Amino acid sequence: MTSQTPFYTYDEIMLCVASAQILDREVALIGTGLPMLAATLAKHTHAANAVMIYESGLIDTNPIEVPVSVADPRIMFGTTTFASLYSTLGLLQRGVIDVGFLGGAEVDQFGNMNATAVGDYTHPTLRLPGSGGANDIASLANRVIILMKHEKRRFPIKVSYNTSPGFLNGGNSRKEAGLKGGGPSKLISDLAVMDFEPGSHRMRVRSIHPGITREQIQDSTGFDLLWAEDLNVTTAPTKIQLEIIHQLDPKGIFLKNN
Amino acid sequence: MLNSRILSLEEAAASIPDKSVITMGGFGVFLQPMAMVREMIRQGKKDISLLSVGEAYAGDLLIGGGCVKRIALSSFGFEAVTGRARNFCKAVEQGKVEVEDYSHFSMASRLMAGAMGLPFAAVNSLRGSDLLEKIVYEKKFEKMKSPFSGEEVILLPSANPEIAIIQAQRADSEGNIQVFGPTISIEQQAKASKRVIAIVEEIVPRSTIQSTPSATLLPSLFVDTLVVLPYSAHPMSSYGYYDYDLEHIYTYTNASKTPETWKKYLDEYVYGPSDHFDYLKRIGGLRKIMKLRADPLLGY
């Protein structure tokens, strides 16, 4: 362990890569879970002027502790605008959200996501929370960043319920369906960073996290992945990033495996 | 309605008939009408239909109390804290409740249209997804080209619940309701509904409301029944008043894992307490209340 490559977990590399997707001065719509910590990290590092928006009706949040919920009082303190769910998610429709974050139970080869039900919809084997703002973000944000744990059952060839549209059946099908947002631009898992190949819109590996092999990634995926020609290794978290996320999450609500 | 009526929690709950179509305020760990839900379960409400946005804890508890038959919702999950809302999930998996899914924005738009007195809302989400394909019990949507620009939009029927149950921070005795923090969907839910029951932490003088009118979310003309009860959102937070009770939330979510532990939870925290103040004793009493009480600077 040196100061350049400190010890980190797979959750932490996911988090730091996700955080880097928010550029300074961008407008980002933050969903629940790891994205909340990624957004807070971005705000405390490279994107101090980014505007973070939460669907509960919070615009421009500036928390000093990490929230457990998109309606946690920890993001109410220090925010500049209290609004409604209708008006904050309405910003998506207005086209002002640069980047939105999504997680889910399943993602397929075209970036469609399931957050609703596994199995038959009316009699599911596993019922999940449902869309929340996910469908709205997937439909309308200019860019969508997906965060997923990389497991075969979570990466089926086709999702059993399409809650949040990605590139639908690939090719031009997303555009033809009239979806206005740009669709998923990156998928960050605990093994790799992926995007969607222009044209076919099939999932393609762009970078592999340090210490992970191609075989591991393909074996944890339920369909054939494409591989970028300039495939590289994901940038590891910096010592400062790690220090900040542990200051923000001292109780380990998100960073449980430490 | 002017001169809104202040009722006890018990009286207000008694005014909710079985089979009512209700919507409840709150979102995430914030401002959900938990004391009212506990009282509705104690009174044995049956066959309630929910029109829900993100009031997961209130909804999950009401479902776990056996009160709910149908749910149109956008999301019932406990987010980062504990994941799935188990009473809700199990009820759907076991076919005990009918469910129809929307997105947050589309459900809020239905309520907005209801609040505006319009028959439908127009949105640009939902396209290409199964939210438009898997339809259970309603004519869910229609596509229409704008007569002005020719642009296609998705139309959704407006939602007009029979009763809105709203949790807020404070009111005057007339029922002018003030909310501190994001307003989530409270305004749309209340204005879309035929009757509004509001539960607040405290009553303040009318002059206090008059000196802070921009915090008034619901003027008294929209409020039919007012209940005044401190810590009535527990274990949720009431920004500026108290924090959420993470310890009790874990007690709740662990209890909802098996039918036996869930029954024990209901006995201890819903059926057992003689009233709301006895409930507060059982969750940790004054010591817990002091711990949850908000720091005036942070609001939590």
JSON list of N, CA, C and O in Angstrom, two decimals, chain A residues 32 55-56 65 68-72 74 83-86 93 121 126-127 129 131-133 135-136 161-162 168 177 180, chain B residues 27 29-30 74 76 79-80 84 89 93 101 103-105 124-130 151 182-184 243-244 300:
[
{"chain": "A", "resi": 32, "resn": "THR", "atom": "N", "xyz": [-31.63, 7.51, -4.97]},
{"chain": "A", "resi": 32, "resn": "THR", "atom": "CA", "xyz": [-31.26, 7.00, -3.65]},
{"chain": "A", "resi": 32, "resn": "THR", "atom": "C", "xyz": [-30.15, 5.96, -3.73]},
{"chain": "A", "resi": 32, "resn": "THR", "atom": "O", "xyz": [-29.87, 5.40, -4.79]},
{"chain": "A", "resi": 55, "resn": "GLU", "atom": "N", "xyz": [-35.48, 14.32, -5.98]},
{"chain": "A", "resi": 55, "resn": "GLU", "atom": "CA", "xyz": [-36.87, 14.31, -6.42]},
{"chain": "A", "resi": 55, "resn": "GLU", "atom": "C", "xyz": [-37.87, 14.70, -5.34]},
{"chain": "A", "resi": 55, "resn": "GLU", "atom": "O", "xyz": [-39.01, 15.04, -5.63]},
{"chain": "A", "resi": 56, "resn": "SER", "atom": "N", "xyz": [-37.46, 14.64, -4.06]},
{"chain": "A", "resi": 56, "resn": "SER", "atom": "CA", "xyz": [-38.39, 15.03, -3.00]},
{"chain": "A", "resi": 56, "resn": "SER", "atom": "C", "xyz": [-38.71, 16.53, -3.06]},
{"chain": "A", "resi": 56, "resn": "SER", "atom": "O", "xyz": [-39.65, 16.98, -2.42]},
{"chain": "A", "resi": 65, "resn": "GLU", "atom": "N", "xyz": [-23.32, 15.88, 5.96]},
{"chain": "A", "resi": 65, "resn": "GLU", "atom": "CA", "xyz": [-23.34, 14.46, 6.31]},
{"chain": "A", "resi": 65, "resn": "GLU", "atom": "C", "xyz": [-24.10, 13.75, 5.19]},
{"chain": "A", "resi": 65, "resn": "GLU", "atom": "O", "xyz": [-24.97, 14.34, 4.56]},
{"chain": "A", "resi": 68, "resn": "VAL", "atom": "N", "xyz": [-29.50, 9.18, 4.16]},
{"chain": "A", "resi": 68, "resn": "VAL", "atom": "CA", "xyz": [-29.91, 7.78, 3.93]},
{"chain": "A", "resi": 68, "resn": "VAL", "atom": "C", "xyz": [-31.13, 7.72, 3.01]},
{"chain": "A", "resi": 68, "resn": "VAL", "atom": "O", "xyz": [-31.53, 6.66, 2.57]},
{"chain": "A", "resi": 69, "resn": "SER", "atom": "N", "xyz": [-31.74, 8.89, 2.75]},
{"chain": "A", "resi": 69, "resn": "SER", "atom": "CA", "xyz": [-32.98, 8.94, 1.99]},
{"chain": "A", "resi": 69, "resn": "SER", "atom": "C", "xyz": [-32.98, 10.20, 1.15]},
{"chain": "A", "resi": 69, "resn": "SER", "atom": "O", "xyz": [-32.33, 11.19, 1.51]},
{"chain": "A", "resi": 70, "resn": "VAL", "atom": "N", "xyz": [-33.69, 10.18, 0.01]},
{"chain": "A", "resi": 70, "resn": "VAL", "atom": "CA", "xyz": [-33.78, 11.38, -0.81]},
{"chain": "A", "resi": 70, "resn": "VAL", "atom": "C", "xyz": [-34.65, 12.46, -0.15]},
{"chain": "A", "resi": 70, "resn": "VAL", "atom": "O", "xyz": [-34.78, 13.55, -0.67]},
{"chain": "A", "resi": 71, "resn": "ALA", "atom": "N", "xyz": [-35.23, 12.13, 1.01]},
{"chain": "A", "resi": 71, "resn": "ALA", "atom": "CA", "xyz": [-35.95, 13.15, 1.79]},
{"chain": "A", "resi": 71, "resn": "ALA", "atom": "C", "xyz": [-35.38, 13.18, 3.22]},
{"chain": "A", "resi": 71, "resn": "ALA", "atom": "O", "xyz": [-36.10, 13.37, 4.18]},
{"chain": "A", "resi": 72, "resn": "ASP", "atom": "N", "xyz": [-34.07, 12.99, 3.33]},
{"chain": "A", "resi": 72, "resn": "ASP", "atom": "CA", "xyz": [-33.40, 13.04, 4.63]},
{"chain": "A", "resi": 72, "resn": "ASP", "atom": "C", "xyz": [-33.20, 14.50, 5.03]},
{"chain": "A", "resi": 72, "resn": "ASP", "atom": "O", "xyz": [-32.77, 15.31, 4.20]},
{"chain": "A", "resi": 74, "resn": "ARG", "atom": "N", "xyz": [-30.87, 15.70, 6.39]},
{"chain": "A", "resi": 74, "resn": "ARG", "atom": "CA", "xyz": [-29.45, 16.02, 6.17]},
{"chain": "A", "resi": 74, "resn": "ARG", "atom": "C", "xyz": [-29.22, 16.71, 4.82]},
{"chain": "A", "resi": 74, "resn": "ARG", "atom": "O", "xyz": [-28.19, 17.37, 4.65]},
{"chain": "A", "resi": 83, "resn": "ALA", "atom": "N", "xyz": [-38.72, 22.81, -3.02]},
{"chain": "A", "resi": 83, "resn": "ALA", "atom": "CA", "xyz": [-39.74, 22.79, -4.06]},
{"chain": "A", "resi": 83, "resn": "ALA", "atom": "C", "xyz": [-40.57, 21.51, -3.91]},
{"chain": "A", "resi": 83, "resn": "ALA", "atom": "O", "xyz": [-40.53, 20.87, -2.87]},
{"chain": "A", "resi": 84, "resn": "SER", "atom": "N", "xyz": [-41.32, 21.15, -4.93]},
{"chain": "A", "resi": 84, "resn": "SER", "atom": "CA", "xyz": [-42.14, 19.94, -4.88]},
{"chain": "A", "resi": 84, "resn": "SER", "atom": "C", "xyz": [-41.53, 18.85, -5.76]},
{"chain": "A", "resi": 84, "resn": "SER", "atom": "O", "xyz": [-40.65, 19.12, -6.57]},
{"chain": "A", "resi": 85, "resn": "LEU", "atom": "N", "xyz": [-42.02, 17.63, -5.59]},
{"chain": "A", "resi": 85, "resn": "LEU", "atom": "CA", "xyz": [-41.61, 16.53, -6.46]},
{"chain": "A", "resi": 85, "resn": "LEU", "atom": "C", "xyz": [-41.99, 16.85, -7.92]},
{"chain": "A", "resi": 85, "resn": "LEU", "atom": "O", "xyz": [-41.20, 16.63, -8.83]},
{"chain": "A", "resi": 86, "resn": "TYR", "atom": "N", "xyz": [-43.20, 17.37, -8.10]},
{"chain": "A", "resi": 86, "resn": "TYR", "atom": "CA", "xyz": [-43.68, 17.71, -9.44]},
{"chain": "A", "resi": 86, "resn": "TYR", "atom": "C", "xyz": [-42.74, 18.70, -10.13]},
{"chain": "A", "resi": 86, "resn": "TYR", "atom": "O", "xyz": [-42.39, 18.54, -11.30]},
{"chain": "A", "resi": 93, "resn": "GLN", "atom": "N", "xyz": [-38.34, 17.04, -17.77]},
{"chain": "A", "resi": 93, "resn": "GLN", "atom": "CA", "xyz": [-39.16, 17.24, -18.96]},
{"chain": "A", "resi": 93, "resn": "GLN", "atom": "C", "xyz": [-38.76, 18.54, -19.67]},
{"chain": "A", "resi": 93, "resn": "GLN", "atom": "O", "xyz": [-38.80, 18.64, -20.89]},
{"chain": "A", "resi": 121, "resn": "TYR", "atom": "N", "xyz": [-45.75, -10.07, -13.79]},
{"chain": "A", "resi": 121, "resn": "TYR", "atom": "CA", "xyz": [-45.99, -8.78, -13.13]},
{"chain": "A", "resi": 121, "resn": "TYR", "atom": "C", "xyz": [-47.08, -8.86, -12.06]},
{"chain": "A", "resi": 121, "resn": "TYR", "atom": "O", "xyz": [-46.93, -8.31, -10.96]},
{"chain": "A", "resi": 126, "resn": "LEU", "atom": "N", "xyz": [-40.62, -12.02, -7.10]},
{"chain": "A", "resi": 126, "resn": "LEU", "atom": "CA", "xyz": [-39.96, -11.01, -6.27]},
{"chain": "A", "resi": 126, "resn": "LEU", "atom": "C", "xyz": [-40.51, -9.65, -6.64]},
{"chain": "A", "resi": 126, "resn": "LEU", "atom": "O", "xyz": [-40.32, -9.18, -7.77]},
{"chain": "A", "resi": 127, "resn": "ARG", "atom": "N", "xyz": [-41.21, -9.03, -5.70]},
{"chain": "A", "resi": 127, "resn": "ARG", "atom": "CA", "xyz": [-41.67, -7.67, -5.94]},
{"chain": "A", "resi": 127, "resn": "ARG", "atom": "C", "xyz": [-40.61, -6.69, -5.42]},
{"chain": "A", "resi": 127, "resn": "ARG", "atom": "O", "xyz": [-40.02, -6.90, -4.37]},
{"chain": "A", "resi": 129, "resn": "PRO", "atom": "N", "xyz": [-39.36, -2.25, -5.24]},
{"chain": "A", "resi": 129, "resn": "PRO", "atom": "CA", "xyz": [-40.06, -1.00, -4.88]},
{"chain": "A", "resi": 129, "resn": "PRO", "atom": "C", "xyz": [-40.91, -0.39, -5.99]},
{"chain": "A", "resi": 129, "resn": "PRO", "atom": "O", "xyz": [-41.95, 0.20, -5.73]},
{"chain": "A", "resi": 131, "resn": "SER", "atom": "N", "xyz": [-40.84, 2.03, -9.85]},
{"chain": "A", "resi": 131, "resn": "SER", "atom": "CA", "xyz": [-40.05, 3.02, -10.58]},
{"chain": "A", "resi": 131, "resn": "SER", "atom": "C", "xyz": [-39.51, 4.14, -9.70]},
{"chain": "A", "resi": 131, "resn": "SER", "atom": "O", "xyz": [-38.35, 4.49, -9.77]},
{"chain": "A", "resi": 132, "resn": "GLY", "atom": "N", "xyz": [-40.36, 4.73, -8.89]},
{"chain": "A", "resi": 132, "resn": "GLY", "atom": "CA", "xyz": [-39.98, 6.01, -8.30]},
{"chain": "A", "resi": 132, "resn": "GLY", "atom": "C", "xyz": [-39.70, 6.97, -9.44]},
{"chain": "A", "resi": 132, "resn": "GLY", "atom": "O", "xyz": [-40.40, 6.95, -10.46]},
{"chain": "A", "resi": 133, "resn": "GLY", "atom": "N", "xyz": [-38.66, 7.77, -9.32]},
{"chain": "A", "resi": 133, "resn": "GLY", "atom": "CA", "xyz": [-38.31, 8.70, -10.40]},
{"chain": "A", "resi": 133, "resn": "GLY", "atom": "C", "xyz": [-37.49, 8.06, -11.50]},
{"chain": "A", "resi": 133, "resn": "GLY", "atom": "O", "xyz": [-37.13, 8.72, -12.47]},
{"chain": "A", "resi": 135, "resn": "ASN", "atom": "N", "xyz": [-37.99, 5.87, -13.99]},
{"chain": "A", "resi": 135, "resn": "ASN", "atom": "CA", "xyz": [-38.48, 5.91, -15.36]},
{"chain": "A", "resi": 135, "resn": "ASN", "atom": "C", "xyz": [-38.37, 7.33, -15.94]},
{"chain": "A", "resi": 135, "resn": "ASN", "atom": "O", "xyz": [-37.99, 7.50, -17.10]},
{"chain": "A", "resi": 136, "resn": "ASP", "atom": "N", "xyz": [-38.68, 8.32, -15.12]},
{"chain": "A", "resi": 136, "resn": "ASP", "atom": "CA", "xyz": [-38.62, 9.71, -15.57]},
{"chain": "A", "resi": 136, "resn": "ASP", "atom": "C", "xyz": [-37.18, 10.09, -15.92]},
{"chain": "A", "resi": 136, "resn": "ASP", "atom": "O", "xyz": [-36.93, 10.75, -16.93]},
{"chain": "A", "resi": 161, "resn": "TYR", "atom": "N", "xyz": [-39.07, -7.01, -16.46]},
{"chain": "A", "resi": 161, "resn": "TYR", "atom": "CA", "xyz": [-39.99, -5.87, -16.50]},
{"chain": "A", "resi": 161, "resn": "TYR", "atom": "C", "xyz": [-39.15, -4.65, -16.83]},
{"chain": "A", "resi": 161, "resn": "TYR", "atom": "O", "xyz": [-38.15, -4.39, -16.16]},
{"chain": "A", "resi": 162, "resn": "ASN", "atom": "N", "xyz": [-39.52, -3.92, -17.87]},
{"chain": "A", "resi": 162, "resn": "ASN", "atom": "CA", "xyz": [-38.73, -2.74, -18.25]},
{"chain": "A", "resi": 162, "resn": "ASN", "atom": "C", "xyz": [-39.28, -1.51, -17.55]},
{"chain": "A", "resi": 162, "resn": "ASN", "atom": "O", "xyz": [-40.21, -0.87, -18.02]},
{"chain": "A", "resi": 168, "resn": "LEU", "atom": "N", "xyz": [-33.93, 0.16, -25.40]},
{"chain": "A", "resi": 168, "resn": "LEU", "atom": "CA", "xyz": [-35.04, -0.74, -25.77]},
{"chain": "A", "resi": 168, "resn": "LEU", "atom": "C", "xyz": [-34.52, -2.01, -26.45]},
{"chain": "A", "resi": 168, "resn": "LEU", "atom": "O", "xyz": [-33.91, -2.83, -25.81]},
{"chain": "A", "resi": 177, "resn": "ALA", "atom": "N", "xyz": [-39.19, 5.25, -30.34]},
{"chain": "A", "resi": 177, "resn": "ALA", "atom": "CA", "xyz": [-40.24, 5.24, -29.32]},
{"chain": "A", "resi": 177, "resn": "ALA", "atom": "C", "xyz": [-40.56, 6.65, -28.83]},
{"chain": "A", "resi": 177, "resn": "ALA", "atom": "O", "xyz": [-41.50, 6.84, -28.04]},
{"chain": "A", "resi": 180, "resn": "LYS", "atom": "N", "xyz": [-37.03, 11.24, -25.24]},
{"chain": "A", "resi": 180, "resn": "LYS", "atom": "CA", "xyz": [-36.33, 12.50, -25.50]},
{"chain": "A", "resi": 180, "resn": "LYS", "atom": "C", "xyz": [-34.92, 12.55, -24.92]},
{"chain": "A", "resi": 180, "resn": "LYS", "atom": "O", "xyz": [-34.05, 13.22, -25.45]},
{"chain": "B", "resi": 27, "resn": "PHE", "atom": "N", "xyz": [-42.67, 11.28, 2.20]},
{"chain": "B", "resi": 27, "resn": "PHE", "atom": "CA", "xyz": [-41.76, 10.75, 1.18]},
{"chain": "B", "resi": 27, "resn": "PHE", "atom": "C", "xyz": [-40.48, 10.35, 1.88]},
{"chain": "B", "resi": 27, "resn": "PHE", "atom": "O", "xyz": [-40.01, 11.05, 2.78]},
{"chain": "B", "resi": 29, "resn": "VAL", "atom": "N", "xyz": [-37.91, 9.29, 4.38]},
{"chain": "B", "resi": 29, "resn": "VAL", "atom": "CA", "xyz": [-38.02, 9.25, 5.84]},
{"chain": "B", "resi": 29, "resn": "VAL", "atom": "C", "xyz": [-38.67, 10.53, 6.39]},
{"chain": "B", "resi": 29, "resn": "VAL", "atom": "O", "xyz": [-38.47, 10.88, 7.53]},
{"chain": "B", "resi": 30, "resn": "PHE", "atom": "N", "xyz": [-39.49, 11.19, 5.59]},
{"chain": "B", "resi": 30, "resn": "PHE", "atom": "CA", "xyz": [-39.96, 12.55, 5.91]},
{"chain": "B", "resi": 30, "resn": "PHE", "atom": "C", "xyz": [-41.48, 12.66, 5.91]},
{"chain": "B", "resi": 30, "resn": "PHE", "atom": "O", "xyz": [-42.14, 12.24, 4.96]},
{"chain": "B", "resi": 74, "resn": "SER", "atom": "N", "xyz": [-46.12, 4.79, -7.26]},
{"chain": "B", "resi": 74, "resn": "SER", "atom": "CA", "xyz": [-44.90, 4.94, -8.04]},
{"chain": "B", "resi": 74, "resn": "SER", "atom": "C", "xyz": [-43.71, 4.26, -7.36]},
{"chain": "B", "resi": 74, "resn": "SER", "atom": "O", "xyz": [-42.82, 3.78, -8.05]},
{"chain": "B", "resi": 76, "resn": "PHE", "atom": "N", "xyz": [-42.74, 2.00, -3.49]},
{"chain": "B", "resi": 76, "resn": "PHE", "atom": "CA", "xyz": [-42.74, 1.69, -2.06]},
{"chain": "B", "resi": 76, "resn": "PHE", "atom": "C", "xyz": [-41.44, 0.96, -1.74]},
{"chain": "B", "resi": 76, "resn": "PHE", "atom": "O", "xyz": [-41.35, -0.26, -1.84]},
{"chain": "B", "resi": 79, "resn": "GLU", "atom": "N", "xyz": [-35.36, 2.56, 0.49]},
{"chain": "B", "resi": 79, "resn": "GLU", "atom": "CA", "xyz": [-34.12, 3.19, 0.03]},
{"chain": "B", "resi": 79, "resn": "GLU", "atom": "C", "xyz": [-32.88, 2.57, 0.64]},
{"chain": "B", "resi": 79, "resn": "GLU", "atom": "O", "xyz": [-32.82, 1.37, 0.88]},
{"chain": "B", "resi": 80, "resn": "ALA", "atom": "N", "xyz": [-31.90, 3.46, 0.93]},
{"chain": "B", "resi": 80, "resn": "ALA", "atom": "CA", "xyz": [-30.60, 2.99, 1.38]},
{"chain": "B", "resi": 80, "resn": "ALA", "atom": "C", "xyz": [-30.67, 2.28, 2.72]},
{"chain": "B", "resi": 80, "resn": "ALA", "atom": "O", "xyz": [-29.83, 1.48, 3.06]},
{"chain": "B", "resi": 84, "resn": "ARG", "atom": "N", "xyz": [-36.09, -3.24, 0.58]},
{"chain": "B", "resi": 84, "resn": "ARG", "atom": "CA", "xyz": [-37.48, -3.50, 0.22]},
{"chain": "B", "resi": 84, "resn": "ARG", "atom": "C", "xyz": [-38.45, -3.21, 1.37]},
{"chain": "B", "resi": 84, "resn": "ARG", "atom": "O", "xyz": [-38.13, -3.44, 2.53]},
{"chain": "B", "resi": 89, "resn": "CYS", "atom": "N", "xyz": [-44.18, -5.80, -0.45]},
{"chain": "B", "resi": 89, "resn": "CYS", "atom": "CA", "xyz": [-43.69, -6.79, -1.42]},
{"chain": "B", "resi": 89, "resn": "CYS", "atom": "C", "xyz": [-44.39, -8.14, -1.23]},
{"chain": "B", "resi": 89, "resn": "CYS", "atom": "O", "xyz": [-44.84, -8.76, -2.20]},
{"chain": "B", "resi": 93, "resn": "GLU", "atom": "N", "xyz": [-46.61, -10.27, -3.81]},
{"chain": "B", "resi": 93, "resn": "GLU", "atom": "CA", "xyz": [-46.17, -11.62, -4.21]},
{"chain": "B", "resi": 93, "resn": "GLU", "atom": "C", "xyz": [-47.23, -12.67, -3.89]},
{"chain": "B", "resi": 93, "resn": "GLU", "atom": "O", "xyz": [-47.41, -13.64, -4.61]},
{"chain": "B", "resi": 101, "resn": "ASP", "atom": "N", "xyz": [-48.54, 0.17, -11.38]},
{"chain": "B", "resi": 101, "resn": "ASP", "atom": "CA", "xyz": [-47.33, 0.99, -11.24]},
{"chain": "B", "resi": 101, "resn": "ASP", "atom": "C", "xyz": [-47.32, 2.22, -12.14]},
{"chain": "B", "resi": 101, "resn": "ASP", "atom": "O", "xyz": [-47.74, 2.15, -13.29]},
{"chain": "B", "resi": 103, "resn": "SER", "atom": "N", "xyz": [-44.64, 6.03, -12.65]},
{"chain": "B", "resi": 103, "resn": "SER", "atom": "CA", "xyz": [-43.41, 6.68, -12.20]},
{"chain": "B", "resi": 103, "resn": "SER", "atom": "C", "xyz": [-43.82, 7.81, -11.26]},
{"chain": "B", "resi": 103, "resn": "SER", "atom": "O", "xyz": [-44.98, 8.23, -11.23]},
{"chain": "B", "resi": 104, "resn": "HIS", "atom": "N", "xyz": [-42.83, 8.30, -10.50]},
{"chain": "B", "resi": 104, "resn": "HIS", "atom": "CA", "xyz": [-43.15, 9.42, -9.60]},
{"chain": "B", "resi": 104, "resn": "HIS", "atom": "C", "xyz": [-43.75, 10.60, -10.35]},
{"chain": "B", "resi": 104, "resn": "HIS", "atom": "O", "xyz": [-44.75, 11.17, -9.93]},
{"chain": "B", "resi": 105, "resn": "PHE", "atom": "N", "xyz": [-43.10, 10.97, -11.46]},
{"chain": "B", "resi": 105, "resn": "PHE", "atom": "CA", "xyz": [-43.58, 12.17, -12.15]},
{"chain": "B", "resi": 105, "resn": "PHE", "atom": "C", "xyz": [-44.97, 11.95, -12.73]},
{"chain": "B", "resi": 105, "resn": "PHE", "atom": "O", "xyz": [-45.82, 12.84, -12.70]},
{"chain": "B", "resi": 124, "resn": "ASN", "atom": "N", "xyz": [-44.25, 13.35, -20.67]},
{"chain": "B", "resi": 124, "resn": "ASN", "atom": "CA", "xyz": [-43.29, 12.85, -21.67]},
{"chain": "B", "resi": 124, "resn": "ASN", "atom": "C", "xyz": [-42.48, 11.67, -21.19]},
{"chain": "B", "resi": 124, "resn": "ASN", "atom": "O", "xyz": [-41.55, 11.25, -21.87]},
{"chain": "B", "resi": 125, "resn": "SER", "atom": "N", "xyz": [-42.76, 11.14, -19.97]},
{"chain": "B", "resi": 125, "resn": "SER", "atom": "CA", "xyz": [-42.04, 9.93, -19.56]},
{"chain": "B", "resi": 125, "resn": "SER", "atom": "C", "xyz": [-42.85, 8.70, -19.98]},
{"chain": "B", "resi": 125, "resn": "SER", "atom": "O", "xyz": [-43.80, 8.83, -20.75]},
{"chain": "B", "resi": 126, "resn": "LEU", "atom": "N", "xyz": [-42.48, 7.55, -19.46]},
{"chain": "B", "resi": 126, "resn": "LEU", "atom": "CA", "xyz": [-43.19, 6.26, -19.61]},
{"chain": "B", "resi": 126, "resn": "LEU", "atom": "C", "xyz": [-43.02, 5.57, -20.97]},
{"chain": "B", "resi": 126, "resn": "LEU", "atom": "O", "xyz": [-43.16, 4.36, -21.08]},
{"chain": "B", "resi": 127, "resn": "ARG", "atom": "N", "xyz": [-42.73, 6.33, -22.02]},
{"chain": "B", "resi": 127, "resn": "ARG", "atom": "CA", "xyz": [-42.64, 5.74, -23.36]},
{"chain": "B", "resi": 127, "resn": "ARG", "atom": "C", "xyz": [-41.67, 4.54, -23.41]},
{"chain": "B", "resi": 127, "resn": "ARG", "atom": "O", "xyz": [-40.60, 4.59, -22.82]},
{"chain": "B", "resi": 128, "resn": "GLY", "atom": "N", "xyz": [-42.07, 3.53, -24.15]},
{"chain": "B", "resi": 128, "resn": "GLY", "atom": "CA", "xyz": [-41.18, 2.40, -24.40]},
{"chain": "B", "resi": 128, "resn": "GLY", "atom": "C", "xyz": [-41.02, 1.46, -23.21]},
{"chain": "B", "resi": 128, "resn": "GLY", "atom": "O", "xyz": [-40.37, 0.43, -23.32]},
{"chain": "B", "resi": 129, "resn": "SER", "atom": "N", "xyz": [-41.59, 1.81, -22.06]},
{"chain": "B", "resi": 129, "resn": "SER", "atom": "CA", "xyz": [-41.39, 0.99, -20.86]},
{"chain": "B", "resi": 129, "resn": "SER", "atom": "C", "xyz": [-42.61, 0.11, -20.59]},
{"chain": "B", "resi": 129, "resn": "SER", "atom": "O", "xyz": [-43.68, 0.32, -21.17]},
{"chain": "B", "resi": 130, "resn": "ASP", "atom": "N", "xyz": [-42.44, -0.85, -19.67]},
{"chain": "B", "resi": 130, "resn": "ASP", "atom": "CA", "xyz": [-43.56, -1.71, -19.31]},
{"chain": "B", "resi": 130, "resn": "ASP", "atom": "C", "xyz": [-44.59, -0.99, -18.45]},
{"chain": "B", "resi": 130, "resn": "ASP", "atom": "O", "xyz": [-45.66, -1.54, -18.18]},
{"chain": "B", "resi": 151, "resn": "GLU", "atom": "N", "xyz": [-46.75, 17.58, -31.65]},
{"chain": "B", "resi": 151, "resn": "GLU", "atom": "CA", "xyz": [-45.88, 16.73, -30.83]},
{"chain": "B", "resi": 151, "resn": "GLU", "atom": "C", "xyz": [-46.74, 15.73, -30.05]},
{"chain": "B", "resi": 151, "resn": "GLU", "atom": "O", "xyz": [-47.78, 16.09, -29.49]},
{"chain": "B", "resi": 182, "resn": "PRO", "atom": "N", "xyz": [-38.80, 20.44, 1.80]},
{"chain": "B", "resi": 182, "resn": "PRO", "atom": "CA", "xyz": [-39.40, 20.27, 0.47]},
{"chain": "B", "resi": 182, "resn": "PRO", "atom": "C", "xyz": [-40.87, 19.90, 0.64]},
{"chain": "B", "resi": 182, "resn": "PRO", "atom": "O", "xyz": [-41.25, 19.27, 1.61]},
{"chain": "B", "resi": 183, "resn": "THR", "atom": "N", "xyz": [-41.68, 20.32, -0.32]},
{"chain": "B", "resi": 183, "resn": "THR", "atom": "CA", "xyz": [-43.13, 20.10, -0.16]},
{"chain": "B", "resi": 183, "resn": "THR", "atom": "C", "xyz": [-43.58, 18.78, -0.78]},
{"chain": "B", "resi": 183, "resn": "THR", "atom": "O", "xyz": [-44.77, 18.47, -0.75]},
{"chain": "B", "resi": 184, "resn": "ILE", "atom": "N", "xyz": [-42.64, 18.02, -1.33]},
{"chain": "B", "resi": 184, "resn": "ILE", "atom": "CA", "xyz": [-42.92, 16.72, -1.97]},
{"chain": "B", "resi": 184, "resn": "ILE", "atom": "C", "xyz": [-44.23, 16.79, -2.77]},
{"chain": "B", "resi": 184, "resn": "ILE", "atom": "O", "xyz": [-44.35, 17.65, -3.62]},
{"chain": "B", "resi": 243, "resn": "ASP", "atom": "N", "xyz": [-35.66, 14.34, 14.22]},
{"chain": "B", "resi": 243, "resn": "ASP", "atom": "CA", "xyz": [-35.01, 13.49, 13.24]},
{"chain": "B", "resi": 243, "resn": "ASP", "atom": "C", "xyz": [-35.79, 12.17, 13.10]},
{"chain": "B", "resi": 243, "resn": "ASP", "atom": "O", "xyz": [-36.61, 11.84, 13.95]},
{"chain": "B", "resi": 244, "resn": "TYR", "atom": "N", "xyz": [-35.48, 11.44, 12.05]},
{"chain": "B", "resi": 244, "resn": "TYR", "atom": "CA", "xyz": [-36.04, 10.08, 11.96]},
{"chain": "B", "resi": 244, "resn": "TYR", "atom": "C", "xyz": [-35.34, 9.18, 12.99]},
{"chain": "B", "resi": 244, "resn": "TYR", "atom": "O", "xyz": [-34.22, 9.46, 13.41]},
{"chain": "B", "resi": 300, "resn": "TYR", "atom": "N", "xyz": [-32.34, 18.94, 12.21]},
{"chain": "B", "resi": 300, "resn": "TYR", "atom": "CA", "xyz": [-32.48, 17.50, 12.44]},
{"chain": "B", "resi": 300, "resn": "TYR", "atom": "C", "xyz": [-31.68, 17.09, 13.65]},
{"chain": "B", "resi": 300, "resn": "TYR", "atom": "O", "xyz": [-30.92, 17.88, 14.20]}
]
